[in-house]
Amino acid sequence: MKSELVVDVNPTHISTALLEDGRLMGLQRESRDASYAVGNLYLAKVKKIMPGLNAAFVNVGHEKDAFLHYLDLGSQFITYKKFVQQARAEGKKTPSISKIALDSDIDKHGTVSDVLEQGDELIVQIAKEPISSKGPRLTTEITFTGRFLVLVPFNNKVMVSSKIKSAAEKKRLRTLIESIRPNNFGVIIRTSAEEKSSAELYGEMKVLLQYWDDSVAKLAYSTSPTLLYEEESRAVSLIRDVFNPDFEAIYVNDAEVFEQIHHYVSLIAPERSDIVKIYSGEMPVFDKFGITKQIKSSFGKTVSFRSGAYIIVESTEALHVIDVNSGNRSKASTDQESNALNVNMLAADEIARQLRLRDMGGIIVIDFIDMAKADHRQQLYEHMREVMLHDRARHNILPLSKFGLMQITRQRVRPALDIVTAETCPSCGGKGEILPSLLFTDVLKDKIDYLINSLKVNKFIMYVHPFVDAFLKKGVISEYTRWRMEYGRKFKILPDQSLAYLQYKVFDKNKNEIDIQEEKDTSSSNTKKERRNKKEVTDAED
């Protein structure tokens, strides 16, 4: 199987797409200035104790107070709290966690009022990003995640991933980590640490310990709420968990992010650093690899898959409902039961892909096509479990109920990825009437003339919808060729699949967008009538 990773860096966000044999299997998108991301560390202050919820609301600087439950305090919370108070009191002298004695564990069945008071200052970590109207969810069981190891302060346990099957390798890794970890630091050995050398693991251990030391050093002079630790690069954090040395290529369309990812891959897999490649083509990188088209066909309410069958996805804040429909496959076979099983099996493949693509979490209820035979229902259940094995998020799958419904719970730490595939007409703003589309080429020519002769811009690229691009370039002497002869080879017109039909964008040679759209480009005749009517009313009032 050919696996590739494509990273699209835009001014506002970074998107990563995972391709397997050219098919989109994973998509992550994160704002470049997003705060309160999972893993961030804050110095925060307890704002309110809620005994009824056995939790506290904590101010981390978000518009909504963050939620900290008693069960998320960690077993060594007493030691942890004393350490934070000592670090805040001693000024520049940072206490060493390795030299302190750990207190006894807190009571698992205790209450938040026993260990927390309003106004307490804590080091907290984002466990779940803000979702809908809810603030972030917090934990004081702090972890620093690397490629091979997870460092856990105030802990002395060494745990090995259950996905490492070799007993000898587990013993080797455990013995090795026990010999290099400092006192009062626990370690979780990740699956990717298998067969790694002591030098590689020790190197990452030093990096994770430095993250902890740097965060604690800020306690002396910081006032809550303050960000203490954040991933150095969002691009690196996005690919860290999905990176696989078996990738054939990682394409990046930004030089700075390319250097960050190349440096990261050089550290964790030096022999594979050459798979990171800079993409410098003029066509959008997602269009080049056919990702934009797959995004448009994979998101939205209705998603089609093989042979005319389709699923319908409806979502609320905590519940997703998926309905399976056979479409025109109902005529494919005279055996209704076999046809239902076949459609359901194909739907299970697509649903497993959709859960990963959209990062859907919470409760998922799937209404499969009814099947009369119990062995067919069991076969579908086992198939769904099999295709969900590749899903990294924790999940639980229940067998089909007597109503033909399957229930899945899936871990949710981020809002589900919601990409709107329906396009609002850029010419009318969704009002229903537009300027004549036949005149759109005249609008584009006017823009080119304005850019070259008025703004004196050279070497710019105008992106248009692929249909418009094909129309402009049809024929031996196309409209595009005539424009280039008239204005010189100072511009290019290229297709962009992400644009709506009568939409265009212009970028200079430094890839900075030039905003030249006027009000008339997004106004309809109705809008003109409204402005004319408003003017008449104003004149009458005067």
mmCIF file of N, CA, C and O in Angstrom, residues 342-427:
data_model
loop_
_atom_site.group_PDB
_atom_site.id
_atom_site.type_symbol
_atom_site.label_atom_id
_atom_site.label_comp_id
_atom_site.label_asym_id
_atom_site.label_seq_id
_atom_site.Cartn_x
_atom_site.Cartn_y
_atom_site.Cartn_z
ATOM 1 N N ASN A 342 -24.449 -7.088 1.380
ATOM 2 C CA ASN A 342 -23.386 -6.505 0.559
ATOM 3 C C ASN A 342 -23.303 -4.994 0.756
ATOM 4 O O ASN A 342 -22.218 -4.426 0.949
ATOM 5 N N VAL A 343 -24.443 -4.318 0.733
ATOM 6 C CA VAL A 343 -24.468 -2.863 0.926
ATOM 7 C C VAL A 343 -23.980 -2.501 2.326
ATOM 8 O O VAL A 343 -23.204 -1.561 2.519
ATOM 9 N N ASN A 344 -24.426 -3.244 3.329
ATOM 10 C CA ASN A 344 -24.020 -2.956 4.701
ATOM 11 C C ASN A 344 -22.515 -3.122 4.907
ATOM 12 O O ASN A 344 -21.877 -2.338 5.630
ATOM 13 N N MET A 345 -21.924 -4.124 4.286
ATOM 14 C CA MET A 345 -20.479 -4.334 4.415
ATOM 15 C C MET A 345 -19.705 -3.190 3.769
ATOM 16 O O MET A 345 -18.711 -2.695 4.320
ATOM 17 N N LEU A 346 -20.164 -2.756 2.592
ATOM 18 C CA LEU A 346 -19.523 -1.613 1.938
ATOM 19 C C LEU A 346 -19.707 -0.340 2.760
ATOM 20 O O LEU A 346 -18.803 0.488 2.870
ATOM 21 N N ALA A 347 -20.912 -0.198 3.338
ATOM 22 C CA ALA A 347 -21.185 0.984 4.164
ATOM 23 C C ALA A 347 -20.296 1.008 5.398
ATOM 24 O O ALA A 347 -19.846 2.068 5.833
ATOM 25 N N ALA A 348 -20.027 -0.168 5.984
ATOM 26 C CA ALA A 348 -19.163 -0.228 7.166
ATOM 27 C C ALA A 348 -17.768 0.292 6.841
ATOM 28 O O ALA A 348 -17.162 1.026 7.647
ATOM 29 N N ASP A 349 -17.246 -0.062 5.665
ATOM 30 C CA ASP A 349 -15.929 0.448 5.242
ATOM 31 C C ASP A 349 -15.944 1.971 5.154
ATOM 32 O O ASP A 349 -15.030 2.646 5.626
ATOM 33 N N GLU A 350 -16.994 2.515 4.522
ATOM 34 C CA GLU A 350 -17.066 3.969 4.345
ATOM 35 C C GLU A 350 -17.298 4.681 5.672
ATOM 36 O O GLU A 350 -16.731 5.749 5.922
ATOM 37 N N ILE A 351 -18.103 4.105 6.552
ATOM 38 C CA ILE A 351 -18.375 4.741 7.845
ATOM 39 C C ILE A 351 -17.111 4.789 8.694
ATOM 40 O O ILE A 351 -16.816 5.805 9.340
ATOM 41 N N ALA A 352 -16.324 3.708 8.704
ATOM 42 C CA ALA A 352 -15.064 3.715 9.443
ATOM 43 C C ALA A 352 -14.143 4.808 8.923
ATOM 44 O O ALA A 352 -13.457 5.498 9.696
ATOM 45 N N ARG A 353 -14.133 5.002 7.606
ATOM 46 C CA ARG A 353 -13.332 6.070 7.004
ATOM 47 C C ARG A 353 -13.873 7.446 7.389
ATOM 48 O O ARG A 353 -13.113 8.370 7.707
ATOM 49 N N GLN A 354 -15.192 7.591 7.391
ATOM 50 C CA GLN A 354 -15.802 8.874 7.724
ATOM 51 C C GLN A 354 -15.519 9.277 9.176
ATOM 52 O O GLN A 354 -15.301 10.462 9.469
ATOM 53 N N LEU A 355 -15.537 8.315 10.091
ATOM 54 C CA LEU A 355 -15.262 8.631 11.495
ATOM 55 C C LEU A 355 -13.858 9.189 11.655
ATOM 56 O O LEU A 355 -13.628 10.117 12.442
ATOM 57 N N ARG A 356 -12.897 8.635 10.920
ATOM 58 C CA ARG A 356 -11.531 9.127 10.973
ATOM 59 C C ARG A 356 -11.409 10.473 10.279
ATOM 60 O O ARG A 356 -10.751 11.390 10.781
ATOM 61 N N LEU A 357 -12.040 10.604 9.109
ATOM 62 C CA LEU A 357 -11.935 11.844 8.343
ATOM 63 C C LEU A 357 -12.494 13.031 9.115
ATOM 64 O O LEU A 357 -11.867 14.087 9.216
ATOM 65 N N ARG A 358 -13.690 12.858 9.666
ATOM 66 C CA ARG A 358 -14.375 13.967 10.331
ATOM 67 C C ARG A 358 -14.019 14.070 11.805
ATOM 68 O O ARG A 358 -14.424 15.020 12.476
ATOM 69 N N ASP A 359 -13.279 13.078 12.313
ATOM 70 C CA ASP A 359 -12.929 13.016 13.732
ATOM 71 C C ASP A 359 -14.189 13.109 14.583
ATOM 72 O O ASP A 359 -14.276 13.885 15.541
ATOM 73 N N MET A 360 -15.181 12.302 14.233
ATOM 74 C CA MET A 360 -16.460 12.303 14.931
ATOM 75 C C MET A 360 -16.318 11.584 16.265
ATOM 76 O O MET A 360 -15.743 10.498 16.328
ATOM 77 N N GLY A 361 -16.813 12.197 17.328
ATOM 78 C CA GLY A 361 -16.714 11.602 18.647
ATOM 79 C C GLY A 361 -18.045 11.609 19.367
ATOM 80 O O GLY A 361 -19.032 12.175 18.905
ATOM 81 N N GLY A 362 -18.073 10.970 20.527
ATOM 82 C CA GLY A 362 -19.317 10.856 21.278
ATOM 83 C C GLY A 362 -20.030 9.571 20.911
ATOM 84 O O GLY A 362 -19.415 8.515 20.753
ATOM 85 N N ILE A 363 -21.339 9.645 20.736
ATOM 86 C CA ILE A 363 -22.153 8.474 20.418
ATOM 87 C C ILE A 363 -22.503 8.500 18.933
ATOM 88 O O ILE A 363 -23.002 9.513 18.426
ATOM 89 N N ILE A 364 -22.244 7.405 18.248
ATOM 90 C CA ILE A 364 -22.601 7.275 16.831
ATOM 91 C C ILE A 364 -23.601 6.124 16.713
ATOM 92 O O ILE A 364 -23.335 5.000 17.146
ATOM 93 N N VAL A 365 -24.759 6.415 16.151
ATOM 94 C CA VAL A 365 -25.803 5.405 15.934
ATOM 95 C C VAL A 365 -25.946 5.189 14.434
ATOM 96 O O VAL A 365 -26.174 6.144 13.682
ATOM 97 N N ILE A 366 -25.822 3.936 14.001
ATOM 98 C CA ILE A 366 -25.872 3.603 12.571
ATOM 99 C C ILE A 366 -27.099 2.747 12.293
ATOM 100 O O ILE A 366 -27.300 1.697 12.919
ATOM 101 N N ASP A 367 -27.919 3.204 11.367
ATOM 102 C CA ASP A 367 -29.115 2.467 10.957
ATOM 103 C C ASP A 367 -28.795 1.717 9.674
ATOM 104 O O ASP A 367 -28.905 2.257 8.570
ATOM 105 N N PHE A 368 -28.358 0.473 9.828
ATOM 106 C CA PHE A 368 -28.061 -0.352 8.664
ATOM 107 C C PHE A 368 -29.354 -0.864 8.039
ATOM 108 O O PHE A 368 -30.423 -0.836 8.659
ATOM 109 N N ILE A 369 -29.241 -1.363 6.808
ATOM 110 C CA ILE A 369 -30.390 -1.986 6.145
ATOM 111 C C ILE A 369 -30.734 -3.284 6.882
ATOM 112 O O ILE A 369 -29.842 -4.059 7.241
ATOM 113 N N ASP A 370 -32.011 -3.493 7.143
ATOM 114 C CA ASP A 370 -32.452 -4.656 7.932
ATOM 115 C C ASP A 370 -32.025 -5.970 7.277
ATOM 116 O O ASP A 370 -32.137 -6.148 6.062
ATOM 117 N N MET A 371 -31.535 -6.874 8.125
ATOM 118 C CA MET A 371 -31.160 -8.221 7.678
ATOM 119 C C MET A 371 -31.857 -9.237 8.576
ATOM 120 O O MET A 371 -31.838 -9.110 9.802
ATOM 121 N N ALA A 372 -32.429 -10.252 7.971
ATOM 122 C CA ALA A 372 -33.215 -11.231 8.724
ATOM 123 C C ALA A 372 -32.346 -12.280 9.399
ATOM 124 O O ALA A 372 -32.690 -12.801 10.461
ATOM 125 N N LYS A 373 -31.214 -12.622 8.795
ATOM 126 C CA LYS A 373 -30.388 -13.711 9.297
ATOM 127 C C LYS A 373 -29.428 -13.241 10.389
ATOM 128 O O LYS A 373 -28.710 -12.253 10.206
ATOM 129 N N ALA A 374 -29.404 -13.993 11.497
ATOM 130 C CA ALA A 374 -28.550 -13.625 12.631
ATOM 131 C C ALA A 374 -27.065 -13.718 12.272
ATOM 132 O O ALA A 374 -26.257 -12.898 12.716
ATOM 133 N N ASP A 375 -26.704 -14.727 11.437
ATOM 134 C CA ASP A 375 -25.290 -14.860 11.086
ATOM 135 C C ASP A 375 -24.809 -13.711 10.209
ATOM 136 O O ASP A 375 -23.643 -13.313 10.255
ATOM 137 N N HIS A 376 -25.717 -13.122 9.429
ATOM 138 C CA HIS A 376 -25.369 -11.950 8.637
ATOM 139 C C HIS A 376 -25.132 -10.740 9.544
ATOM 140 O O HIS A 376 -24.212 -9.948 9.307
ATOM 141 N N ARG A 377 -25.952 -10.591 10.561
ATOM 142 C CA ARG A 377 -25.775 -9.478 11.503
ATOM 143 C C ARG A 377 -24.448 -9.630 12.258
ATOM 144 O O ARG A 377 -23.741 -8.649 12.489
ATOM 145 N N GLN A 378 -24.120 -10.874 12.661
ATOM 146 C CA GLN A 378 -22.857 -11.122 13.347
ATOM 147 C C GLN A 378 -21.670 -10.864 12.415
ATOM 148 O O GLN A 378 -20.646 -10.303 12.829
ATOM 149 N N GLN A 379 -21.835 -11.239 11.147
ATOM 150 C CA GLN A 379 -20.773 -11.018 10.169
ATOM 151 C C GLN A 379 -20.508 -9.524 9.979
ATOM 152 O O GLN A 379 -19.352 -9.088 9.892
ATOM 153 N N LEU A 380 -21.579 -8.726 9.954
ATOM 154 C CA LEU A 380 -21.431 -7.274 9.819
ATOM 155 C C LEU A 380 -20.746 -6.674 11.040
ATOM 156 O O LEU A 380 -19.864 -5.805 10.928
ATOM 157 N N TYR A 381 -21.133 -7.144 12.229
ATOM 158 C CA TYR A 381 -20.526 -6.654 13.468
ATOM 159 C C TYR A 381 -19.025 -6.940 13.497
ATOM 160 O O TYR A 381 -18.208 -6.058 13.830
ATOM 161 N N GLU A 382 -18.631 -8.147 13.125
ATOM 162 C CA GLU A 382 -17.214 -8.511 13.131
ATOM 163 C C GLU A 382 -16.439 -7.725 12.079
ATOM 164 O O GLU A 382 -15.286 -7.334 12.298
ATOM 165 N N HIS A 383 -17.092 -7.468 10.945
ATOM 166 C CA HIS A 383 -16.426 -6.689 9.895
ATOM 167 C C HIS A 383 -16.200 -5.240 10.353
ATOM 168 O O HIS A 383 -15.126 -4.670 10.095
ATOM 169 N N MET A 384 -17.184 -4.669 11.030
ATOM 170 C CA MET A 384 -17.034 -3.300 11.524
ATOM 171 C C MET A 384 -15.894 -3.218 12.542
ATOM 172 O O MET A 384 -15.094 -2.268 12.544
ATOM 173 N N ARG A 385 -15.801 -4.201 13.414
ATOM 174 C CA ARG A 385 -14.705 -4.227 14.390
ATOM 175 C C ARG A 385 -13.354 -4.317 13.687
ATOM 176 O O ARG A 385 -12.383 -3.677 14.095
ATOM 177 N N GLU A 386 -13.311 -5.082 12.610
ATOM 178 C CA GLU A 386 -12.053 -5.265 11.879
ATOM 179 C C GLU A 386 -11.608 -3.968 11.207
ATOM 180 O O GLU A 386 -10.435 -3.576 11.299
ATOM 181 N N VAL A 387 -12.533 -3.275 10.524
ATOM 182 C CA VAL A 387 -12.146 -2.057 9.801
ATOM 183 C C VAL A 387 -11.871 -0.895 10.757
ATOM 184 O O VAL A 387 -11.208 0.065 10.377
ATOM 185 N N MET A 388 -12.374 -0.990 11.995
ATOM 186 C CA MET A 388 -12.119 0.068 12.975
ATOM 187 C C MET A 388 -10.807 -0.140 13.717
ATOM 188 O O MET A 388 -10.429 0.692 14.548
ATOM 189 N N LEU A 389 -10.103 -1.235 13.448
ATOM 190 C CA LEU A 389 -8.834 -1.486 14.125
ATOM 191 C C LEU A 389 -7.794 -0.426 13.778
ATOM 192 O O LEU A 389 -6.873 -0.166 14.546
ATOM 193 N N HIS A 390 -7.929 0.195 12.608
ATOM 194 C CA HIS A 390 -6.965 1.207 12.177
ATOM 195 C C HIS A 390 -7.245 2.573 12.801
ATOM 196 O O HIS A 390 -6.465 3.501 12.608
ATOM 197 N N ASP A 391 -8.334 2.696 13.529
ATOM 198 C CA ASP A 391 -8.700 3.971 14.154
ATOM 199 C C ASP A 391 -7.920 4.145 15.451
ATOM 200 O O ASP A 391 -8.024 3.333 16.367
ATOM 201 N N ARG A 392 -7.124 5.226 15.546
ATOM 202 C CA ARG A 392 -6.294 5.453 16.715
ATOM 203 C C ARG A 392 -7.100 5.929 17.919
ATOM 204 O O ARG A 392 -6.662 5.795 19.067
ATOM 205 N N ALA A 393 -8.269 6.513 17.698
ATOM 206 C CA ALA A 393 -9.092 6.993 18.806
ATOM 207 C C ALA A 393 -9.725 5.810 19.540
ATOM 208 O O ALA A 393 -10.118 4.807 18.922
ATOM 209 N N ARG A 394 -9.821 5.922 20.872
ATOM 210 C CA ARG A 394 -10.463 4.851 21.634
ATOM 211 C C ARG A 394 -11.935 4.759 21.255
ATOM 212 O O ARG A 394 -12.622 5.779 21.142
ATOM 213 N N HIS A 395 -12.416 3.537 21.094
ATOM 214 C CA HIS A 395 -13.806 3.370 20.687
ATOM 215 C C HIS A 395 -14.338 2.040 21.198
ATOM 216 O O HIS A 395 -13.588 1.137 21.566
ATOM 217 N N ASN A 396 -15.666 1.946 21.213
ATOM 218 C CA ASN A 396 -16.331 0.721 21.639
ATOM 219 C C ASN A 396 -17.516 0.473 20.702
ATOM 220 O O ASN A 396 -18.286 1.404 20.412
ATOM 221 N N ILE A 397 -17.641 -0.746 20.226
ATOM 222 C CA ILE A 397 -18.681 -1.080 19.242
ATOM 223 C C ILE A 397 -19.604 -2.136 19.828
ATOM 224 O O ILE A 397 -19.141 -3.164 20.333
ATOM 225 N N LEU A 398 -20.906 -1.891 19.766
ATOM 226 C CA LEU A 398 -21.900 -2.851 20.247
ATOM 227 C C LEU A 398 -22.523 -3.592 19.068
ATOM 228 O O LEU A 398 -22.661 -3.031 17.972
ATOM 229 N N PRO A 399 -22.916 -4.862 19.264
ATOM 230 C CA PRO A 399 -23.590 -5.610 18.182
ATOM 231 C C PRO A 399 -24.899 -4.946 17.792
ATOM 232 O O PRO A 399 -25.447 -4.106 18.529
ATOM 233 N N LEU A 400 -25.417 -5.320 16.641
ATOM 234 C CA LEU A 400 -26.675 -4.747 16.161
ATOM 235 C C LEU A 400 -27.815 -5.088 17.115
ATOM 236 O O LEU A 400 -27.917 -6.227 17.596
ATOM 237 N N SER A 401 -28.647 -4.120 17.368
ATOM 238 C CA SER A 401 -29.823 -4.355 18.202
ATOM 239 C C SER A 401 -30.909 -5.025 17.361
ATOM 240 O O SER A 401 -30.761 -5.211 16.151
ATOM 241 N N LYS A 402 -32.030 -5.370 18.009
ATOM 242 C CA LYS A 402 -33.118 -6.032 17.286
ATOM 243 C C LYS A 402 -33.773 -5.100 16.273
ATOM 244 O O LYS A 402 -34.508 -5.535 15.393
ATOM 245 N N PHE A 403 -33.481 -3.785 16.384
ATOM 246 C CA PHE A 403 -34.013 -2.825 15.406
ATOM 247 C C PHE A 403 -33.024 -2.585 14.265
ATOM 248 O O PHE A 403 -33.251 -1.721 13.415
ATOM 249 N N GLY A 404 -31.891 -3.297 14.268
ATOM 250 C CA GLY A 404 -30.904 -3.126 13.211
ATOM 251 C C GLY A 404 -29.986 -1.942 13.405
ATOM 252 O O GLY A 404 -29.362 -1.469 12.450
ATOM 253 N N LEU A 405 -29.900 -1.438 14.646
ATOM 254 C CA LEU A 405 -29.055 -0.277 14.939
ATOM 255 C C LEU A 405 -27.744 -0.726 15.578
ATOM 256 O O LEU A 405 -27.730 -1.606 16.440
ATOM 257 N N MET A 406 -26.661 -0.104 15.164
ATOM 258 C CA MET A 406 -25.358 -0.349 15.777
ATOM 259 C C MET A 406 -24.921 0.920 16.499
ATOM 260 O O MET A 406 -25.013 2.027 15.950
ATOM 261 N N GLN A 407 -24.453 0.767 17.729
ATOM 262 C CA GLN A 407 -24.005 1.906 18.521
ATOM 263 C C GLN A 407 -22.486 1.852 18.692
ATOM 264 O O GLN A 407 -21.927 0.802 19.010
ATOM 265 N N ILE A 408 -21.860 3.004 18.469
ATOM 266 C CA ILE A 408 -20.417 3.136 18.642
ATOM 267 C C ILE A 408 -20.149 4.353 19.516
ATOM 268 O O ILE A 408 -20.758 5.416 19.317
ATOM 269 N N THR A 409 -19.293 4.187 20.500
ATOM 270 C CA THR A 409 -18.791 5.354 21.235
ATOM 271 C C THR A 409 -17.352 5.555 20.825
ATOM 272 O O THR A 409 -16.577 4.595 20.719
ATOM 273 N N ARG A 410 -16.995 6.798 20.572
ATOM 274 C CA ARG A 410 -15.646 7.108 20.085
ATOM 275 C C ARG A 410 -15.098 8.311 20.836
ATOM 276 O O ARG A 410 -15.824 9.287 21.075
ATOM 277 N N GLN A 411 -13.845 8.218 21.222
ATOM 278 C CA GLN A 411 -13.199 9.283 21.994
ATOM 279 C C GLN A 411 -13.273 10.610 21.250
ATOM 280 O O GLN A 411 -13.023 10.688 20.046
ATOM 281 N N ARG A 412 -13.615 11.650 21.990
ATOM 282 C CA ARG A 412 -13.683 12.977 21.391
ATOM 283 C C ARG A 412 -12.826 13.935 22.208
ATOM 284 O O ARG A 412 -13.107 14.201 23.375
ATOM 285 N N VAL A 413 -11.776 14.441 21.589
ATOM 286 C CA VAL A 413 -10.928 15.436 22.263
ATOM 287 C C VAL A 413 -10.923 16.762 21.512
ATOM 288 O O VAL A 413 -10.450 17.770 22.018
ATOM 289 N N ARG A 414 -11.462 16.758 20.292
ATOM 290 C CA ARG A 414 -11.542 17.979 19.492
ATOM 291 C C ARG A 414 -12.931 18.073 18.865
ATOM 292 O O ARG A 414 -13.612 17.065 18.720
ATOM 293 N N PRO A 415 -13.340 19.270 18.466
ATOM 294 C CA PRO A 415 -14.603 19.362 17.733
ATOM 295 C C PRO A 415 -14.511 18.585 16.430
ATOM 296 O O PRO A 415 -13.443 18.503 15.809
ATOM 297 N N ALA A 416 -15.626 17.970 16.017
ATOM 298 C CA ALA A 416 -15.635 17.230 14.758
ATOM 299 C C ALA A 416 -15.307 18.169 13.608
ATOM 300 O O ALA A 416 -15.710 19.333 13.595
ATOM 301 N N LEU A 417 -14.554 17.664 12.635
ATOM 302 C CA LEU A 417 -14.170 18.465 11.477
ATOM 303 C C LEU A 417 -15.379 18.616 10.571
ATOM 304 O O LEU A 417 -15.873 17.640 10.005
ATOM 305 N N ASP A 418 -15.870 19.834 10.447
ATOM 306 C CA ASP A 418 -17.079 20.100 9.662
ATOM 307 C C ASP A 418 -16.696 20.979 8.480
ATOM 308 O O ASP A 418 -16.379 22.152 8.641
ATOM 309 N N ILE A 419 -16.702 20.393 7.292
ATOM 310 C CA ILE A 419 -16.372 21.123 6.078
ATOM 311 C C ILE A 419 -17.634 21.256 5.248
ATOM 312 O O ILE A 419 -18.250 20.254 4.873
ATOM 313 N N VAL A 420 -18.031 22.482 4.974
ATOM 314 C CA VAL A 420 -19.238 22.736 4.194
ATOM 315 C C VAL A 420 -18.889 22.562 2.721
ATOM 316 O O VAL A 420 -18.013 23.261 2.192
ATOM 317 N N THR A 421 -19.559 21.623 2.048
ATOM 318 C CA THR A 421 -19.266 21.365 0.641
ATOM 319 C C THR A 421 -20.198 22.136 -0.292
ATOM 320 O O THR A 421 -19.862 22.343 -1.453
ATOM 321 N N ALA A 422 -21.365 22.568 0.200
ATOM 322 C CA ALA A 422 -22.253 23.373 -0.629
ATOM 323 C C ALA A 422 -21.630 24.750 -0.836
ATOM 324 O O ALA A 422 -21.017 25.310 0.070
ATOM 325 N N GLU A 423 -21.767 25.294 -2.027
ATOM 326 C CA GLU A 423 -21.137 26.563 -2.357
ATOM 327 C C GLU A 423 -22.184 27.663 -2.477
ATOM 328 O O GLU A 423 -23.196 27.502 -3.156
ATOM 329 N N THR A 424 -21.928 28.777 -1.827
ATOM 330 C CA THR A 424 -22.774 29.952 -1.991
ATOM 331 C C THR A 424 -22.295 30.728 -3.205
ATOM 332 O O THR A 424 -21.091 30.990 -3.345
ATOM 333 N N CYS A 425 -23.199 31.071 -4.086
ATOM 334 C CA CYS A 425 -22.819 31.777 -5.306
ATOM 335 C C CYS A 425 -22.116 33.076 -4.945
ATOM 336 O O CYS A 425 -22.679 33.928 -4.244
ATOM 337 N N PRO A 426 -20.870 33.281 -5.406
ATOM 338 C CA PRO A 426 -20.150 34.501 -5.056
ATOM 339 C C PRO A 426 -20.685 35.740 -5.750
ATOM 340 O O PRO A 426 -20.373 36.857 -5.373
ATOM 341 N N SER A 427 -21.531 35.537 -6.796
ATOM 342 C CA SER A 427 -22.051 36.687 -7.526
ATOM 343 C C SER A 427 -23.315 37.258 -6.918
ATOM 344 O O SER A 427 -23.585 38.444 -7.044
#
